[in-house]
CSV table of C-alpha atoms and ligand atoms in Angstrom, one decimal:
chain,number,residue,atom,x,y,z
A,1,UNK,CA,-5.5,-21.7,-3.7
A,2,UNK,CA,-6.9,-18.7,-1.7
A,3,UNK,CA,-6.3,-15.0,-0.5
A,4,UNK,CA,-4.2,-14.6,3.0
A,5,UNK,CA,-5.1,-11.9,5.3
A,6,UNK,CA,-2.8,-10.8,7.3
A,7,UNK,CA,-2.5,-9.0,10.4
A,8,UNK,CA,-2.1,-8.4,14.0
A,9,UNK,CA,-3.8,-7.1,17.4
A,10,UNK,CA,-0.5,-4.9,18.0
A,11,UNK,CA,-1.6,-3.3,15.1
A,12,UNK,CA,-4.0,-1.6,17.3
A,13,UNK,CA,-1.7,-0.4,19.7
A,14,UNK,CA,-0.8,2.5,18.0
A,15,UNK,CA,-2.6,5.4,19.0
A,16,UNK,CA,-2.9,8.8,17.6
A,17,UNK,CA,-4.7,12.0,19.3
A,18,UNK,CA,-8.4,12.1,19.4
A,19,UNK,CA,-9.7,13.3,16.1
A,20,UNK,CA,-6.6,12.4,14.2
A,21,UNK,CA,-7.8,10.8,10.8
A,22,UNK,CA,-5.5,7.5,11.3
A,23,UNK,CA,-7.6,6.2,13.9
A,24,UNK,CA,-7.2,2.8,15.5
A,25,UNK,CA,-11.1,2.4,14.7
A,26,UNK,CA,-9.6,2.0,10.9
A,27,UNK,CA,-8.4,-1.0,11.4
A,28,UNK,CA,-11.2,-2.4,13.7
A,29,UNK,CA,-13.9,-1.6,11.0
A,30,UNK,CA,-11.7,-3.2,7.9
A,31,UNK,CA,-11.2,-6.3,10.1
A,32,UNK,CA,-15.0,-6.5,11.1
A,33,UNK,CA,-15.9,-6.0,7.2
A,34,UNK,CA,-13.8,-8.6,6.5
A,35,UNK,CA,-14.8,-10.9,8.8
A,36,UNK,CA,-17.5,-12.9,7.2
A,37,UNK,CA,-14.8,-13.5,4.1
A,38,UNK,CA,-13.3,-16.8,3.0
A,39,UNK,CA,-9.9,-15.7,3.7
A,40,UNK,CA,-6.3,-17.8,5.4
A,41,UNK,CA,-6.0,-16.0,8.4
A,42,UNK,CA,-2.1,-15.1,9.0
A,43,UNK,CA,0.0,-13.7,12.0
A,44,UNK,CA,1.8,-10.8,11.0
A,45,UNK,CA,5.5,-11.4,12.2
A,46,UNK,CA,7.5,-8.2,13.7
A,47,UNK,CA,9.9,-7.1,11.0
A,48,UNK,CA,13.9,-7.0,12.2
A,49,UNK,CA,16.0,-4.2,11.8
A,50,UNK,CA,17.8,-6.4,9.3
A,51,UNK,CA,14.4,-6.4,7.2
A,52,UNK,CA,13.8,-2.8,7.6
A,53,UNK,CA,17.4,-2.2,6.8
A,54,UNK,CA,16.3,-3.1,3.0
A,55,UNK,CA,14.9,0.4,2.4
A,56,UNK,CA,15.9,2.8,5.6
A,57,UNK,CA,19.0,3.2,6.7
A,58,UNK,CA,19.8,1.8,10.4
A,59,UNK,CA,20.3,5.2,11.9
A,60,UNK,CA,16.6,6.0,10.9
A,61,UNK,CA,15.3,2.8,12.1
A,62,UNK,CA,17.4,3.8,15.7
A,63,UNK,CA,15.7,7.2,15.5
A,64,UNK,CA,12.1,6.0,15.0
A,65,UNK,CA,12.6,3.0,17.2
A,66,UNK,CA,14.3,5.8,20.2
A,67,UNK,CA,11.2,8.2,19.6
A,68,UNK,CA,8.5,6.0,20.8
A,69,UNK,CA,7.5,7.8,23.7
A,70,UNK,CA,7.1,5.7,27.4
A,71,UNK,CA,3.4,7.3,27.5
A,72,UNK,CA,0.8,9.8,26.1
A,73,UNK,CA,1.6,10.6,22.3
A,74,UNK,CA,4.4,12.5,20.7
A,75,UNK,CA,4.2,14.2,17.4
A,76,UNK,CA,7.5,13.5,14.9
A,77,UNK,CA,5.8,15.9,12.3
A,78,UNK,CA,2.3,18.0,12.6
A,79,UNK,CA,0.6,14.7,11.1
A,80,UNK,CA,2.9,11.8,12.1
A,81,UNK,CA,2.3,10.4,15.6
A,82,UNK,CA,4.1,7.9,18.2
A,83,UNK,CA,2.5,6.1,21.2
A,84,UNK,CA,3.6,3.5,23.3
A,85,UNK,CA,3.4,0.6,20.6
A,86,UNK,CA,3.9,2.4,17.8
A,87,UNK,CA,7.3,0.9,17.0
A,88,UNK,CA,5.6,-2.7,17.3
A,89,UNK,CA,3.0,-1.8,15.1
A,90,UNK,CA,5.3,-0.9,12.3
A,91,UNK,CA,7.0,-3.6,12.7
A,92,UNK,CA,4.1,-5.5,11.9
A,93,UNK,CA,3.5,-3.5,9.1
A,94,UNK,CA,6.6,-4.5,7.4
A,95,UNK,CA,6.6,-7.8,8.5
A,96,UNK,CA,3.0,-8.7,7.3
A,97,UNK,CA,4.4,-7.2,3.6
A,98,UNK,CA,7.3,-9.5,3.9
A,99,UNK,CA,5.0,-12.6,5.6
A,100,UNK,CA,2.6,-12.1,2.4
A,101,UNK,CA,6.0,-11.9,-0.2
A,102,UNK,CA,6.7,-15.3,1.3
A,103,UNK,CA,3.1,-16.6,1.0
A,104,UNK,CA,2.7,-16.1,-2.2
A,105,UNK,CA,5.9,-17.1,-3.7
A,106,UNK,CA,5.6,-20.5,-1.8
A,107,UNK,CA,2.3,-20.8,-3.3
A,108,UNK,CA,0.8,-21.4,0.2
A,109,UNK,CA,-2.0,-18.6,-1.2
A,110,UNK,CA,-2.6,-16.7,-4.9
A,111,UNK,CA,-2.5,-13.2,-3.3
A,112,UNK,CA,-2.7,-11.6,0.3
A,113,UNK,CA,-3.9,-8.7,1.9
A,114,UNK,CA,-2.0,-7.0,4.9
A,115,UNK,CA,-4.4,-4.9,6.9
A,116,UNK,CA,-2.1,-3.2,8.9
A,117,UNK,CA,-1.5,0.4,10.7
A,118,UNK,CA,0.5,2.7,10.5
A,119,UNK,CA,0.2,3.1,6.8
A,120,UNK,CA,3.7,3.1,4.5
A,121,UNK,CA,3.6,4.8,1.5
A,122,UNK,CA,4.8,8.5,2.8
A,123,UNK,CA,7.9,7.4,4.8
A,124,UNK,CA,10.9,8.1,2.5
A,125,UNK,CA,14.2,6.8,3.2
A,126,UNK,CA,15.1,9.0,6.2
A,127,UNK,CA,11.9,10.6,6.4
A,128,UNK,CA,8.4,9.6,8.5
A,129,UNK,CA,5.6,11.4,6.6
A,130,UNK,CA,2.1,11.6,6.2
A,131,UNK,CA,1.3,9.0,9.3
A,132,UNK,CA,4.0,6.6,7.8
A,133,UNK,CA,6.9,5.2,9.8
A,134,UNK,CA,8.4,2.5,7.1
A,135,UNK,CA,8.0,2.4,3.7
A,136,UNK,CA,6.1,-1.2,3.7
A,137,UNK,CA,5.0,-1.5,0.0
A,138,UNK,CA,8.8,-0.5,-1.3
A,139,UNK,CA,10.2,-3.0,1.4
A,140,UNK,CA,7.8,-5.8,-0.1
A,141,UNK,CA,9.1,-5.0,-3.7
A,142,UNK,CA,13.0,-5.0,-2.5
A,143,UNK,CA,12.4,-8.2,-0.4
A,144,UNK,CA,10.8,-9.8,-3.4
A,145,UNK,CA,13.7,-9.0,-5.7
A,146,UNK,CA,16.7,-9.2,-3.1
A,147,UNK,CA,15.6,-12.4,-0.9
A,148,UNK,CA,13.3,-14.3,-3.3
A,149,UNK,CA,15.5,-13.4,-6.7
A,150,UNK,CA,12.4,-12.1,-8.8
A,151,UNK,CA,13.8,-10.1,-12.1
A,152,UNK,CA,10.9,-7.3,-12.2
A,153,UNK,CA,8.2,-6.4,-9.4
A,154,UNK,CA,5.7,-3.9,-10.0
A,155,UNK,CA,4.1,-1.6,-7.4
A,156,UNK,CA,0.4,0.0,-8.1
A,157,UNK,CA,-0.4,2.6,-5.8
A,158,UNK,CA,-4.0,3.9,-5.9
A,159,UNK,CA,-4.2,5.8,-2.7
A,160,UNK,CA,-5.4,9.1,-3.3
A,161,UNK,CA,-2.2,11.1,-2.0
A,162,UNK,CA,0.9,10.1,-4.0
A,163,UNK,CA,2.9,7.9,-2.8
A,164,UNK,CA,6.0,10.0,-2.5
A,165,UNK,CA,7.7,7.6,0.0
A,166,UNK,CA,7.4,4.4,-2.3
A,167,UNK,CA,8.6,6.6,-5.4
A,168,UNK,CA,11.6,8.1,-3.6
A,169,UNK,CA,12.7,4.3,-2.4
A,170,UNK,CA,12.1,3.1,-5.8
A,171,UNK,CA,13.6,5.7,-7.7
A,172,UNK,CA,16.7,4.1,-8.5
A,173,UNK,CA,15.3,0.8,-9.1
A,174,UNK,CA,15.5,-0.4,-12.3
A,175,UNK,CA,13.9,-3.6,-11.4
A,176,UNK,CA,10.8,-2.0,-9.8
A,177,UNK,CA,8.0,-0.3,-11.8
A,178,UNK,CA,6.2,2.0,-9.4
A,179,UNK,CA,3.2,3.8,-10.8
A,180,UNK,CA,0.9,6.0,-8.6
A,181,UNK,CA,-2.2,7.7,-9.1
A,182,UNK,CA,-3.3,10.4,-7.2
A,183,UNK,CA,-5.4,13.7,-6.8
A,184,UNK,CA,-2.8,16.3,-8.1
A,185,UNK,CA,-2.5,18.9,-6.9
A,186,UNK,CA,-3.1,17.7,-3.1
A,187,UNK,CA,-0.6,17.0,-0.3
A,188,UNK,CA,2.3,15.8,-0.3
A,189,UNK,CA,2.6,18.0,-3.6
A,190,UNK,CA,4.6,15.5,-5.6
A,191,UNK,CA,3.2,13.3,-7.9
A,192,UNK,CA,3.5,15.2,-11.6
A,193,UNK,CA,3.3,13.1,-14.6
A,194,UNK,CA,7.1,14.6,-15.2
A,195,UNK,CA,8.5,12.5,-12.2
A,196,UNK,CA,9.6,9.6,-14.0
A,197,UNK,CA,12.6,8.0,-11.6
A,198,UNK,CA,16.1,7.6,-12.6
A,199,UNK,CA,15.7,4.5,-15.0
A,200,UNK,CA,12.1,5.7,-16.3
A,201,UNK,CA,10.7,3.4,-13.8
A,202,UNK,CA,8.3,5.9,-12.3
A,203,UNK,CA,4.9,6.6,-14.2
A,204,UNK,CA,2.5,9.3,-12.2
A,205,UNK,CA,-1.2,9.6,-13.0
A,206,UNK,CA,-2.4,13.0,-11.5
A,207,UNK,CA,-6.2,12.8,-11.5
A,208,UNK,CA,-8.0,15.9,-11.2
A,209,UNK,CA,-10.1,17.1,-8.3
A,210,UNK,CA,-13.7,16.3,-8.5
A,211,UNK,CA,-12.8,13.5,-10.9
A,212,UNK,CA,-14.3,10.4,-10.6
A,213,UNK,CA,-14.4,6.6,-11.6
A,214,UNK,CA,-14.6,7.5,-15.5
A,215,UNK,CA,-11.6,9.6,-15.4
A,216,UNK,CA,-9.7,6.7,-13.5
A,217,UNK,CA,-10.7,4.4,-16.0
A,218,UNK,CA,-9.4,6.2,-18.7
A,219,UNK,CA,-6.0,6.9,-16.9
A,220,UNK,CA,-5.5,3.4,-15.9
A,221,UNK,CA,-6.7,1.8,-19.2
A,222,UNK,CA,-5.1,4.2,-21.3
A,223,UNK,CA,-1.4,4.4,-19.2
A,224,UNK,CA,-0.9,2.2,-16.3
A,225,UNK,CA,-2.1,-0.8,-17.3
A,226,UNK,CA,-0.6,-1.1,-20.9
A,227,UNK,CA,2.6,0.1,-18.6
A,228,UNK,CA,2.2,-2.7,-16.3
A,229,UNK,CA,1.5,-5.5,-19.0
A,230,UNK,CA,4.5,-3.9,-21.0
A,231,UNK,CA,6.9,-4.3,-18.0
A,232,UNK,CA,6.1,-8.1,-17.4
A,233,UNK,CA,5.9,-8.1,-13.9
A,234,UNK,CA,7.2,-11.2,-11.7
A,235,UNK,CA,4.6,-9.7,-9.0
A,236,UNK,CA,2.3,-6.7,-8.5
A,237,UNK,CA,2.4,-5.4,-4.9
A,238,UNK,CA,-0.6,-2.9,-4.6
A,239,UNK,CA,-0.3,0.1,-2.3
A,240,UNK,CA,-4.4,-0.1,-1.6
A,241,UNK,CA,-5.7,3.3,-0.3
A,242,UNK,CA,-9.4,3.8,0.0
A,243,UNK,CA,-9.0,7.6,0.1
A,244,UNK,CA,-10.2,8.0,-3.5
A,245,UNK,CA,-13.6,7.0,-2.2
A,246,UNK,CA,-16.5,10.2,-2.6
A,247,UNK,CA,-17.3,10.3,1.4
A,248,UNK,CA,-13.3,10.2,2.3
A,249,UNK,CA,-12.7,13.3,4.0
A,250,UNK,CA,-9.1,14.1,3.4
A,251,UNK,CA,-9.4,14.4,-0.6
A,252,UNK,CA,-12.3,15.3,-3.6
A,253,UNK,CA,-12.1,12.4,-5.7
A,254,UNK,CA,-15.4,10.6,-6.1
A,255,UNK,CA,-14.4,6.5,-6.8
A,256,UNK,CA,-17.2,4.3,-5.3
A,257,UNK,CA,-16.5,1.0,-4.2
A,258,UNK,CA,-17.3,-0.5,-7.9
A,259,UNK,CA,-14.0,1.2,-9.1
A,260,UNK,CA,-12.1,0.1,-6.5
A,261,UNK,CA,-13.2,-3.7,-7.5
A,262,UNK,CA,-13.0,-2.7,-11.0
A,263,UNK,CA,-9.5,-1.8,-10.8
A,264,UNK,CA,-8.3,-4.4,-8.4
A,265,UNK,CA,-9.9,-7.3,-10.9
A,266,UNK,CA,-7.8,-5.3,-13.9
A,267,UNK,CA,-4.5,-5.6,-11.7
A,268,UNK,CA,-5.4,-9.2,-10.6
A,269,UNK,CA,-5.8,-10.0,-14.3
A,270,UNK,CA,-2.5,-8.9,-15.2
A,271,UNK,CA,-1.3,-10.8,-12.4
A,272,UNK,CA,-2.9,-14.2,-13.7
A,273,UNK,CA,-1.5,-13.7,-17.2
A,274,UNK,CA,1.7,-12.8,-16.0
A,275,UNK,CA,3.0,-14.2,-12.9
A,276,UNK,CA,0.6,-17.1,-11.9
A,277,UNK,CA,-1.5,-14.4,-9.8
A,278,UNK,CA,0.9,-12.9,-7.4
A,279,UNK,CA,-0.9,-10.0,-6.1
A,280,UNK,CA,0.4,-8.6,-2.3
A,281,UNK,CA,-2.0,-5.7,-1.1
A,282,UNK,CA,-0.9,-3.4,1.6
A,283,UNK,CA,-3.5,-1.3,3.3
A,284,UNK,CA,-2.7,2.2,3.2
A,285,UNK,CA,-5.2,5.5,3.7
A,286,UNK,CA,-9.1,5.6,3.9
A,287,UNK,CA,-10.6,7.5,6.6
A,288,UNK,CA,-14.1,7.6,6.2
A,289,UNK,CA,-14.6,4.6,8.7
A,290,UNK,CA,-17.7,3.3,6.5
A,291,UNK,CA,-16.4,4.3,3.1
A,292,UNK,CA,-12.8,2.5,4.2
A,293,UNK,CA,-15.0,-0.5,5.3
A,294,UNK,CA,-16.8,-1.2,2.3
A,295,UNK,CA,-14.5,-0.2,-0.1
A,296,UNK,CA,-11.5,-2.5,1.1
A,297,UNK,CA,-14.3,-5.1,1.3
A,298,UNK,CA,-14.8,-5.1,-2.4
A,299,UNK,CA,-11.1,-5.0,-3.1
A,300,UNK,CA,-10.3,-8.1,-0.9
A,301,UNK,CA,-13.2,-9.4,-2.5
A,302,UNK,CA,-12.0,-9.4,-5.9
A,303,UNK,CA,-8.7,-10.8,-4.6
A,304,UNK,CA,-10.3,-13.5,-3.3
A,305,UNK,CA,-12.1,-14.0,-6.5
A,306,UNK,CA,-8.5,-13.9,-8.4
A,307,UNK,CA,-7.3,-16.1,-5.9
A,308,UNK,CA,-10.0,-19.3,-6.3
B,1,LIG,ZN1,-3.7,8.6,1.3
């Protein structure tokens, strides 16, 4: 058993305006950092409308597809852009998450990392947001529940921004537990501890601006990891954003590479105890190119170690 890296060159065709933090170079840096590692490299297939409809209405999918410009870039909101190729890039991101679930469920690999963009965890049911078009992590969870018949899937989101989209898509899903840690307050403004889901199936861990690995360790050790163990997941999906890193320009947490490694190790340990090690990790944010590359590598190295 091993670890899969699922990606596609089409994810480099989603182009944002000069100076936009969610840039093509992010994925190039991640792939370069992972190049020396022993991984099973798989191509991300494009998600079909039927796949995407597990989490978004058909009218929304058509609206996004129809918004793609023939040339140049257009804004869906102040942050979220599309270029020629964006729809296919987003389809590959969603398709990678599905492919990853299939790969771990069939025991082709122990765990998988999806290196794709645009990211997904801010996309709500009918609203693109925060650089995101489709909810890849929530889709992975829904697909695992409905297609593979799993009883319980956990999604753990350690991106520095609240996973409002994933929370929206899983709010009413009693078979899913959504755990999200985020700097709070910070854009998008949601993610307070009082937001707990329709079935008490959401756990938000607000972290104070300026806090670092020690505070993260405490929040996860005291709240998230015990809750995750009690849930007894059949699969753990990780929304892996690396913008809680101390060098990231979009937020003020002070995590280091080894903090991402520790957290990944703990999640993989629970997966090993409870679900044969099944972990599907999807790339979300991370906007300092060197910090993104280093922390993504630290994350994937732990997945590899756990996959041996
Ligand atoms: Zn983020």
